[in-house]
PDB file of C-alpha atoms in Angstrom:
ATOM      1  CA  UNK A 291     -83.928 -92.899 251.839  1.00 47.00           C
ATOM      2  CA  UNK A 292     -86.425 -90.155 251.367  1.00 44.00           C
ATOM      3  CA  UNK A 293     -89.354 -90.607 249.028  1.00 49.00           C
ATOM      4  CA  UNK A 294     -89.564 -87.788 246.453  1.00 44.00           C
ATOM      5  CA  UNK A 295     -89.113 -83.967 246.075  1.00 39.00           C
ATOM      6  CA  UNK A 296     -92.570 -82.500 245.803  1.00 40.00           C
ATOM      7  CA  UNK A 297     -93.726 -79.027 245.011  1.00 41.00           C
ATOM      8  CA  UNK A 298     -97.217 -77.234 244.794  1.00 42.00           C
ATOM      9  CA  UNK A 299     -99.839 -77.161 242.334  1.00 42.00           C
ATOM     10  CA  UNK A 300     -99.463 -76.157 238.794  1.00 42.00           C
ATOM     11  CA  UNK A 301    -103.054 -77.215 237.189  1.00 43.00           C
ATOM     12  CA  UNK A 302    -105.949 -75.466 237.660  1.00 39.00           C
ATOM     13  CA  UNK A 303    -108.697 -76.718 239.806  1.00 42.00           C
ATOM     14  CA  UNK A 304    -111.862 -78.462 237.564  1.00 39.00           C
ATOM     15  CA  UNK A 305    -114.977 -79.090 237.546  1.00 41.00           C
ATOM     16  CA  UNK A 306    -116.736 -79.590 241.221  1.00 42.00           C
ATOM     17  CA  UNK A 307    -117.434 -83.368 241.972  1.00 42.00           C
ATOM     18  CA  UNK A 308    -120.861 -84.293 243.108  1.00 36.00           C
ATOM     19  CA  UNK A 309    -121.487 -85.347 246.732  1.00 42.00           C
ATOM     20  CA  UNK A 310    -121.783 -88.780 246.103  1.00 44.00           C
ATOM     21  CA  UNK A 311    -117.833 -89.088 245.437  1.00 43.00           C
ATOM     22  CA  UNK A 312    -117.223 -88.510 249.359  1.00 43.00           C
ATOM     23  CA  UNK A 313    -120.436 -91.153 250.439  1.00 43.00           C
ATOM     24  CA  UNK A 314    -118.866 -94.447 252.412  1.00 40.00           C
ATOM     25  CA  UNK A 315    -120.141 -97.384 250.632  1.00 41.00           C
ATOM     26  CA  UNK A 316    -120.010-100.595 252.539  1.00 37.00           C
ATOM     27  CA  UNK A 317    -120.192-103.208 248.975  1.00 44.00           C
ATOM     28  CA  UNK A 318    -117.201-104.764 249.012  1.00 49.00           C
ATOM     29  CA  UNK A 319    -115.134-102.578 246.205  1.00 49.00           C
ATOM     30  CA  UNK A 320    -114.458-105.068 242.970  1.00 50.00           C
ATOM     31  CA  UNK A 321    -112.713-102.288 240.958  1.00 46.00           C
ATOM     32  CA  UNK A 322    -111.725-104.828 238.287  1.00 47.00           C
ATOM     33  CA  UNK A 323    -112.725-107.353 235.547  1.00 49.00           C
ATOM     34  CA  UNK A 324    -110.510-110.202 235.155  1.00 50.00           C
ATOM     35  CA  UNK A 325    -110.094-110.031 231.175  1.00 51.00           C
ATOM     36  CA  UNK A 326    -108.935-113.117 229.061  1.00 53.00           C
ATOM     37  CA  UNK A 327    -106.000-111.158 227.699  1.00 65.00           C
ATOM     38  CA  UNK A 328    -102.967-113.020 225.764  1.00 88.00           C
ATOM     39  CA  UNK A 329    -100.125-114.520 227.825  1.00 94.00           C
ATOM     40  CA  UNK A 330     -97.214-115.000 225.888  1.00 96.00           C
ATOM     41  CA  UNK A 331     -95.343-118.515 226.538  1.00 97.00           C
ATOM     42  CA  UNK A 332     -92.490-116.694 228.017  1.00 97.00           C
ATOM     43  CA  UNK A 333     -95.316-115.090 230.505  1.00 97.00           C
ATOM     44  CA  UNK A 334     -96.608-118.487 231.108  1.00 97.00           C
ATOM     45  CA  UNK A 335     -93.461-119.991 232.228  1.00 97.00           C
ATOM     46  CA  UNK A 336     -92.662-117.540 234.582  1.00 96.00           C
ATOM     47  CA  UNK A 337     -95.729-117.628 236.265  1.00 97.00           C
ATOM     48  CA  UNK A 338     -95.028-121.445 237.285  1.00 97.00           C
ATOM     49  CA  UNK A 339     -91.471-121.398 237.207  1.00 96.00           C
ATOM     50  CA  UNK A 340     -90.643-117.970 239.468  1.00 95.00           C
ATOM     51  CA  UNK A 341     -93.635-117.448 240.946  1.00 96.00           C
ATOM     52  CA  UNK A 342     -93.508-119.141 244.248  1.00 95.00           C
ATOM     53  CA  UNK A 343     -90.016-117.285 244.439  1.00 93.00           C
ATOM     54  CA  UNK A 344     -91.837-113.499 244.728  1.00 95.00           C
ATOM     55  CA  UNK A 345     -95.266-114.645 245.864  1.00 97.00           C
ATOM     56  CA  UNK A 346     -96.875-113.507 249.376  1.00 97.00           C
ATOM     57  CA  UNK A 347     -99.776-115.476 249.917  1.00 94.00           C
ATOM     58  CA  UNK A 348    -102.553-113.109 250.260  1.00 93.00           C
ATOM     59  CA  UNK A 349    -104.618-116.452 252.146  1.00 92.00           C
ATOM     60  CA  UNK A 350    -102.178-115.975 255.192  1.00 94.00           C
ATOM     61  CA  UNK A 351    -101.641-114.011 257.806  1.00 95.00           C
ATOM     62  CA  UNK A 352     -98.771-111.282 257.199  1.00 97.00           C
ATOM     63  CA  UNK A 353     -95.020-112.095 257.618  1.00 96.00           C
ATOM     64  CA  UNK A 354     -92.615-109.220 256.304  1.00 97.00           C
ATOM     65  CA  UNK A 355     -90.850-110.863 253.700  1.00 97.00           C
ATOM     66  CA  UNK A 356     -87.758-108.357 255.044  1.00 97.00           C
ATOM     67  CA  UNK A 357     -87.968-109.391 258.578  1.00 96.00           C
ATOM     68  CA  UNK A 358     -88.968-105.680 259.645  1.00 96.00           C
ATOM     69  CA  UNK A 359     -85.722-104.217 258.426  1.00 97.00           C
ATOM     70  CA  UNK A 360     -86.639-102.591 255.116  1.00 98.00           C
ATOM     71  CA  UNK A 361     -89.474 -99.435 254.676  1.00 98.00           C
ATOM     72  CA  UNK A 362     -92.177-100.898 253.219  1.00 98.00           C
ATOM     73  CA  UNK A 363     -93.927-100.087 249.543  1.00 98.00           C
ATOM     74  CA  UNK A 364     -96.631-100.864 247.531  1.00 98.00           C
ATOM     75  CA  UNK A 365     -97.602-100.394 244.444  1.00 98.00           C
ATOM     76  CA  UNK A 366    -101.470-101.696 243.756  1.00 98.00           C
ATOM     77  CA  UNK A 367    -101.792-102.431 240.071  1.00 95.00           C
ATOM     78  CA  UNK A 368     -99.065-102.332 238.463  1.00 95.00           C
ATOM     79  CA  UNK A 369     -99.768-103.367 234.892  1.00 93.00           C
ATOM     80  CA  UNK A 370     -96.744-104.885 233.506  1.00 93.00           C
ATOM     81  CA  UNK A 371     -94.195-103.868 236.172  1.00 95.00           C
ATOM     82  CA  UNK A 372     -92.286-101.954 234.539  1.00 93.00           C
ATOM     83  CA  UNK A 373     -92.707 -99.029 236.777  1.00 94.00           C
ATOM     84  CA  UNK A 374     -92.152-101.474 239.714  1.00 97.00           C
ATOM     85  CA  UNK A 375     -89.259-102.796 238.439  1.00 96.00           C
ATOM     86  CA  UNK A 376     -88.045 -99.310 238.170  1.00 94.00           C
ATOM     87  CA  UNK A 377     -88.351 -98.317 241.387  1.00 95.00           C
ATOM     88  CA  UNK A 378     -86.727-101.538 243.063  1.00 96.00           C
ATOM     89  CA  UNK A 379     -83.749-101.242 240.988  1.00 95.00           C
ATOM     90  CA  UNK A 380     -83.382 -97.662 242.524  1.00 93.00           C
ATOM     91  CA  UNK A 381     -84.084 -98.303 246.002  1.00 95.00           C
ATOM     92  CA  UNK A 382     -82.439-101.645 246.876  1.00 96.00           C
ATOM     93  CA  UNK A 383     -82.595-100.997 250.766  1.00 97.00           C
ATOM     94  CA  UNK A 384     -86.562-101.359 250.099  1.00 98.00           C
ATOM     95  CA  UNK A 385     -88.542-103.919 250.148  1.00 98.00           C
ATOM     96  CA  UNK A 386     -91.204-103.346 247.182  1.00 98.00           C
ATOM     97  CA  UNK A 387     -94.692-105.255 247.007  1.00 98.00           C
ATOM     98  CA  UNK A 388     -96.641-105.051 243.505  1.00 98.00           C
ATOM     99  CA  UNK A 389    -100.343-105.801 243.524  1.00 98.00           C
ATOM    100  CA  UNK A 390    -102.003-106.970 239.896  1.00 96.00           C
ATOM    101  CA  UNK A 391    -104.698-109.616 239.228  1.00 94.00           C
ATOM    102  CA  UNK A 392    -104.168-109.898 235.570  1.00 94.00           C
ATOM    103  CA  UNK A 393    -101.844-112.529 234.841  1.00 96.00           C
ATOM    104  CA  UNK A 394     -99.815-111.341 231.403  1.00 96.00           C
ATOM    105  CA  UNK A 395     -98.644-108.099 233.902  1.00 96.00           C
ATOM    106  CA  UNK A 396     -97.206-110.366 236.833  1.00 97.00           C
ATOM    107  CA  UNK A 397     -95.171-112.885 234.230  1.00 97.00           C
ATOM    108  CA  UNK A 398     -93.822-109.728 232.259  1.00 97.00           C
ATOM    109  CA  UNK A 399     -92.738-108.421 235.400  1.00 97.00           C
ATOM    110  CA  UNK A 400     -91.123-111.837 237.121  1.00 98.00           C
ATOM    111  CA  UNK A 401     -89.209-111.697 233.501  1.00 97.00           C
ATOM    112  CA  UNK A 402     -88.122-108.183 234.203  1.00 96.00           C
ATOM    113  CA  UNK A 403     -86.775-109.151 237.661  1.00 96.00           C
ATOM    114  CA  UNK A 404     -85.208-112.449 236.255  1.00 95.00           C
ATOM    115  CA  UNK A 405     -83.725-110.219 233.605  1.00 94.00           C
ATOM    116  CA  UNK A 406     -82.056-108.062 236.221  1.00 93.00           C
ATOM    117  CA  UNK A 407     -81.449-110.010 239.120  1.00 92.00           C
ATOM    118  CA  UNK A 408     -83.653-108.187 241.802  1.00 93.00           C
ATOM    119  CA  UNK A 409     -84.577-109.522 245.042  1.00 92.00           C
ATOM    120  CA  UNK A 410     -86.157-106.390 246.696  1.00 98.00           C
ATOM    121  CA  UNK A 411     -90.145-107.200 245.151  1.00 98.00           C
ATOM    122  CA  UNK A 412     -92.716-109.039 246.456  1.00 98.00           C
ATOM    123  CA  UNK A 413     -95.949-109.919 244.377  1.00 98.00           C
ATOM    124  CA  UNK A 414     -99.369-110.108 245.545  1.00 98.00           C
ATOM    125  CA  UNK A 415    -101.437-111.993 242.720  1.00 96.00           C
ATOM    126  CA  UNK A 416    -104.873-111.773 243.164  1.00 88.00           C
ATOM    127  CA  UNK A 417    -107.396-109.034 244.652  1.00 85.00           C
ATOM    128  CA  UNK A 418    -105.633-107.057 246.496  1.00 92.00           C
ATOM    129  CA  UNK A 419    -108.903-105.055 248.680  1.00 93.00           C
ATOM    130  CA  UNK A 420    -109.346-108.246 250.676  1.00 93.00           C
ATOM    131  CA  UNK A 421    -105.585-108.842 251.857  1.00 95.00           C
ATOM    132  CA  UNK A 422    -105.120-105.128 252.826  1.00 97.00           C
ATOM    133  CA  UNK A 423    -107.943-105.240 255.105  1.00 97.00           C
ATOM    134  CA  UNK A 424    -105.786-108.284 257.307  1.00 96.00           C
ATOM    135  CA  UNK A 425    -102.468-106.397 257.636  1.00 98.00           C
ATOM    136  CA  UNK A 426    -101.616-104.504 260.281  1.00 97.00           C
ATOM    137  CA  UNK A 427    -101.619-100.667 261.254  1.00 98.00           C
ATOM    138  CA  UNK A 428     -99.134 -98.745 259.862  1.00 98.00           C
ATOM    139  CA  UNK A 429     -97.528-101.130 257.966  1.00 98.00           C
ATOM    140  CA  UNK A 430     -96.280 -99.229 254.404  1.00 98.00           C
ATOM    141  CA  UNK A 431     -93.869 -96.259 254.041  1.00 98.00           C
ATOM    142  CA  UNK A 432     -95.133 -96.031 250.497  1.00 98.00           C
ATOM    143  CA  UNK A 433     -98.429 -96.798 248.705  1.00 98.00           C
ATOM    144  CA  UNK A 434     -98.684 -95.919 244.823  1.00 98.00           C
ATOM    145  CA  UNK A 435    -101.709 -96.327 242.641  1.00 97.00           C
ATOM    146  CA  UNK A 436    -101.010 -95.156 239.030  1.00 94.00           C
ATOM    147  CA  UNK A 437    -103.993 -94.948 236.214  1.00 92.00           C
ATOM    148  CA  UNK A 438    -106.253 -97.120 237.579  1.00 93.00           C
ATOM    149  CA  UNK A 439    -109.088 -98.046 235.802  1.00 92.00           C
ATOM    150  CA  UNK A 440    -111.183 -95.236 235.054  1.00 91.00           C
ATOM    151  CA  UNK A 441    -114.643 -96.631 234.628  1.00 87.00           C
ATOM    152  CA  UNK A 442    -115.913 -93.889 232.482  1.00 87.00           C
ATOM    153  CA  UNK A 443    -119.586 -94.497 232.317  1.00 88.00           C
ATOM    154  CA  UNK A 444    -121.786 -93.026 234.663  1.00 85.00           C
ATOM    155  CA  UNK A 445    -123.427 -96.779 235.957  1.00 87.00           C
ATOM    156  CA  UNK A 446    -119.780 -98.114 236.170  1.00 82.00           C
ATOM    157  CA  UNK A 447    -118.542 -95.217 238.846  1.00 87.00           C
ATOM    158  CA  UNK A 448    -119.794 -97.342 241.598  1.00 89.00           C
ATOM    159  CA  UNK A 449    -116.431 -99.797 240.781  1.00 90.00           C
ATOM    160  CA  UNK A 450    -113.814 -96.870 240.882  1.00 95.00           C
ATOM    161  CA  UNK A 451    -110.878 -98.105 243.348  1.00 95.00           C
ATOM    162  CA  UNK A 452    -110.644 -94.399 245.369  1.00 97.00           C
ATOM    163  CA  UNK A 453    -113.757 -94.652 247.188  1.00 96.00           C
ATOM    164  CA  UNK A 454    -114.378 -93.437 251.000  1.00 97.00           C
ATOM    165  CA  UNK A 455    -114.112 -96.649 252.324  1.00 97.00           C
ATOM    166  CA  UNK A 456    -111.321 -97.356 250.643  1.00 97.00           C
ATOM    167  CA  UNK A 457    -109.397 -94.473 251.742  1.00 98.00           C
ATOM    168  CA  UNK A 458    -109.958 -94.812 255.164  1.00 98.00           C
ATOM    169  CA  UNK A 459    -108.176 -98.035 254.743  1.00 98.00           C
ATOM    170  CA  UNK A 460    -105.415 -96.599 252.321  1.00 98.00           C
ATOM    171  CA  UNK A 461    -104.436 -93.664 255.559  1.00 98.00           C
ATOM    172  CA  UNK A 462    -104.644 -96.824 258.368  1.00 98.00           C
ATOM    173  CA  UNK A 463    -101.964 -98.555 256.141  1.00 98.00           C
ATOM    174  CA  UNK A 464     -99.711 -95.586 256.385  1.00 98.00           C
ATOM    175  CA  UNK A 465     -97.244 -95.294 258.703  1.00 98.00           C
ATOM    176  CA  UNK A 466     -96.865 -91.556 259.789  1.00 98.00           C
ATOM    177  CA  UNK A 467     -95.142 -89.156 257.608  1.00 98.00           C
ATOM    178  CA  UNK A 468     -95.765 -91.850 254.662  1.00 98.00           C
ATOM    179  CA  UNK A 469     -96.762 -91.137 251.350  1.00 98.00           C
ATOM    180  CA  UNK A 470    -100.088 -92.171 249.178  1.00 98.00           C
ATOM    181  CA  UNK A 471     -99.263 -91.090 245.295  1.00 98.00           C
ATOM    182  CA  UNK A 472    -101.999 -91.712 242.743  1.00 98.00           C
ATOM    183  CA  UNK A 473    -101.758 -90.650 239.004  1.00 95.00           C
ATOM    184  CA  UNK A 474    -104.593 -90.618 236.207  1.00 94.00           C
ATOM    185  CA  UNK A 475    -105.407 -89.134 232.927  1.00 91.00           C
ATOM    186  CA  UNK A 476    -109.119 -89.285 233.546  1.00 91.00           C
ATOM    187  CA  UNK A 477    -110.136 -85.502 234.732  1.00 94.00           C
ATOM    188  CA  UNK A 478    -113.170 -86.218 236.270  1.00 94.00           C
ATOM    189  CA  UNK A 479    -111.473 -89.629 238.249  1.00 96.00           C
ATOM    190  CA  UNK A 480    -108.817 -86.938 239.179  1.00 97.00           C
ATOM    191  CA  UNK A 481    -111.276 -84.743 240.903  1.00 97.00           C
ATOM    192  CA  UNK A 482    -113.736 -87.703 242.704  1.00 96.00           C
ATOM    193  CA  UNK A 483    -109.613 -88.539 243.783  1.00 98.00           C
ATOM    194  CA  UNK A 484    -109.125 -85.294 245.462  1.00 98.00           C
ATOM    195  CA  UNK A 485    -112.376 -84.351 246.589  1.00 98.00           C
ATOM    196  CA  UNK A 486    -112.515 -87.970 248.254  1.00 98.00           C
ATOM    197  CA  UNK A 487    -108.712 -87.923 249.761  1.00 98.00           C
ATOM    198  CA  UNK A 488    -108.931 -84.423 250.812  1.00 98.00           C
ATOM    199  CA  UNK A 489    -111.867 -85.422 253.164  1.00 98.00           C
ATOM    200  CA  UNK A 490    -110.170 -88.870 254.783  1.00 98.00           C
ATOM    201  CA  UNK A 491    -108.949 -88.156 258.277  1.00 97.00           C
ATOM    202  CA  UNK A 492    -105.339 -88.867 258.620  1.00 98.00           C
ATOM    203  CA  UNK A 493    -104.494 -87.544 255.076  1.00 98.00           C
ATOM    204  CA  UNK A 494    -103.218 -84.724 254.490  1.00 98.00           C
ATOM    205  CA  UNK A 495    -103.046 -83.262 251.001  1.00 98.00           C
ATOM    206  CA  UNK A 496     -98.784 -82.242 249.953  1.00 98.00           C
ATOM    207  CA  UNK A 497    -100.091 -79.107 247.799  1.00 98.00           C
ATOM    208  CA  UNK A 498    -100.949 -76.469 250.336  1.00 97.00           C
ATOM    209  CA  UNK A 499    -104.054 -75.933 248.207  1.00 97.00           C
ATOM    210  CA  UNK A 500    -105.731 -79.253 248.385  1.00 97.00           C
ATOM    211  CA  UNK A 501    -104.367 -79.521 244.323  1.00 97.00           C
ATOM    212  CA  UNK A 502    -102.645 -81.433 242.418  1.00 98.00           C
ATOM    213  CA  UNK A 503     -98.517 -81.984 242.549  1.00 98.00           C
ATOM    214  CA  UNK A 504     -96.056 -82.127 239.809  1.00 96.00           C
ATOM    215  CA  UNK A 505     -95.069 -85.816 239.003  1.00 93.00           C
ATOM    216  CA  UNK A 506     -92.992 -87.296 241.236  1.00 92.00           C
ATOM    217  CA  UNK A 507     -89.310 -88.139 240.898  1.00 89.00           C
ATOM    218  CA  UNK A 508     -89.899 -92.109 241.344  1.00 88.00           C
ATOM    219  CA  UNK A 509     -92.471 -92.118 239.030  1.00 87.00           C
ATOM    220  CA  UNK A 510     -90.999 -93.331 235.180  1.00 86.00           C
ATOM    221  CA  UNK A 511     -93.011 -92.667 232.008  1.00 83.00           C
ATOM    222  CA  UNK A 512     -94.495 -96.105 231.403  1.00 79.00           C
ATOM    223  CA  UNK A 513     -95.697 -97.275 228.184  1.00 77.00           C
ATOM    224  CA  UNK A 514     -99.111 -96.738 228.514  1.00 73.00           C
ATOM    225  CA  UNK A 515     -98.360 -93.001 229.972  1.00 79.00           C
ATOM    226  CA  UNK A 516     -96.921 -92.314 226.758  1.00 81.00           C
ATOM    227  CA  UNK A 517    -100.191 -93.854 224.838  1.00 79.00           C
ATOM    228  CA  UNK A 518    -102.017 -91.507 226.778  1.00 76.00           C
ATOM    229  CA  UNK A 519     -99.883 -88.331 225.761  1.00 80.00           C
ATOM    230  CA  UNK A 520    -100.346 -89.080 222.204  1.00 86.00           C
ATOM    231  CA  UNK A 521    -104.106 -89.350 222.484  1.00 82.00           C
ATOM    232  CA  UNK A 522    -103.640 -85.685 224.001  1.00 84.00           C
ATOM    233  CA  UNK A 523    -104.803 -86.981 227.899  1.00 85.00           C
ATOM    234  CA  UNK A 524    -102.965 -84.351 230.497  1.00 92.00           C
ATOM    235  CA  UNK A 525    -101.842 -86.517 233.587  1.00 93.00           C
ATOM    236  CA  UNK A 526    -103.158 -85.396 237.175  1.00 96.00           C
ATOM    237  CA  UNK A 527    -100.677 -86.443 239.838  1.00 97.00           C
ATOM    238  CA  UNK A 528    -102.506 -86.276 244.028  1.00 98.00           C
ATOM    239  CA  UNK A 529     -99.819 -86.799 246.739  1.00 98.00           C
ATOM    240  CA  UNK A 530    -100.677 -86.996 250.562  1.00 98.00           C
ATOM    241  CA  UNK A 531     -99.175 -88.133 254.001  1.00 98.00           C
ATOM    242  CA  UNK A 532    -100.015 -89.586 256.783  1.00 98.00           C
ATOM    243  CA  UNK A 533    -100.540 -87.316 259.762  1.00 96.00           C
ATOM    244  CA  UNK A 534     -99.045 -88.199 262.834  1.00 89.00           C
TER     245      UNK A 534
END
C-alpha cells in the first residue's frame, strides 16, 4: 500500500535557525514531563483490563508482533490516539505501533480500538528514546511525529525531541524508500526541524527545495489541530525518505 501523495512546497521559507539546532548532543534526550493529568475511570480500566492485549514490552528485546509480514509504522506520541486509530482502521494490512508516556492518551486510545474492533496497533507505554535505540536496522516503513512538544522558552530548547542525535537514529530506523513525517504549529520548532533533518545523512528532504510539504493524505485533523487553527497557529508539515 503506498504511503501518501506528496507535492512541493507552498510556505515560504522563515527565519534562519542558529547553528546550535544542527550540534549532536550526547545527554540522553528527555523531551517530556510526565504530568499528573486526569484519567477518567473508563481510562483507568482500560489500562489494566486491555493493556497487556496491545502492549510491546519496551524491557525486551524486539519480536514483530506481525511475524515480519506486515510494513511496519510508528507513530511516537500520539496524544489520545485518535490519529492512530485513524490510520489503522485505513490500513489493516499494517501493523501500527503508537508511542505515548502519558497515561489518559494510551486508555482513550485502547477504548477507541475496543470501540472498533482493531487488531492492527501495538502500544509502546513508556519512553520511547530508549527502546528505539535496541531495535534493529531498518525496521519501520513509516515513522510519524505530529506536534510534539514545543518547548518554547529559550532554556527549555535543549529538551526538543528533533535533535541531531536523534535524527541519526530516526534515518537508521528507516527502511529505504520509507517515510519520516513530522507536523507542528510552532514556526521556529518547524525551522530547527528542517534545518536539523535536512543535514542527517540518509534523509532526504520530499520538497525539492529542502521546504515544507502540503499535509499528508494519512494525516486527520485531530482535536488539538483544530485548537491550534482557532488560536490562528499555521501548521508546518516536513516529509523525508530514506535513501537507499
Amino acid at each position: 500500500m503506498p504511503l501518501s501523495s506528496l507535492g512541493g512546497s507552498t510556505r515560504p521559507a522563515i527565519m534562519p535557525v542558529m547553528e546550535e539546532a544542527l550540534k549532536t548532543s550526547y545527554r540522553p534526550i528527555r523531551s517530556f514531563v510526565l504530568r499528573q493529568g486526569r484519567i477518567t475511570v473508563a481510562q483507568a480500566r482500560a489500562l489494566d483490563e486491555y493493556l497487556p492485549r496491545w502492549q510491546i514490552d519496551s524491557r525486551t528485546p524486539w519480536q514483530d508482533p506481525w511475524k515480519g509480514v506486515r510494513p511496519l509504522l510508528l507513530e511516537i506520541g500520539f496524544g489520545n490516539g485518535e490519529h492512530l486509530a485513524a490510520l489503522a482502521t485505513h490500513r489493516p494490512d499494517w501493523g501500527c505501533i503508537g508511542a505515548e508516556v502519558h497515561a489518559p492518551g494510551v486508555g482513550a486510545l485502547l477504548l477507541r480500538l475496543m470501540e472498533t474492533n482493531t487488531d492492527n496497533v501495538r502500544i509502546v507505554h513508556g519512553d520511547v528514546v530508549t527502546w528505539l535505540n535496541t531495535l534493529p536496522d531498518a525496521l519501520l516503513h513509516c515513522i510519524i511525529i505530529q506536534f510534539p512538544d514545543p518547548w518554547p522558552k529559550k532554556r527549555q530548547q535543549k529538551r526538543r525531541m528533533i535533535q541531531a542525535e536523534f535524527a541519526l537514529l530516526l534515518s537508521r530506523l528507516l527502511q529505504p524508500g520509507g517515510a519520516l513525517q513530522l507536523a507542528t504549529d510552532w514556526a521556529h520548532y518547524a525551522e530547527q526541524m528542517r534545518a536539523v533533518l535536512n543535514a542527517t545523512p540518509g534523509l532526504e528532504n520530499v520538497d525539492p527545495d529542502g521546504g515544507y510539504v502540503p499535509p499528508p493524505d494519512n494525516r486527520i485533523l485531530t482535536r488539538f489541530e483544530r485548537r491550534g487553527q482557532r488560536l490562528g497557529h499555521p501548521v508546518f508539515d516536513l516529509c523525508y525518505r530514506r535513501g537507499p
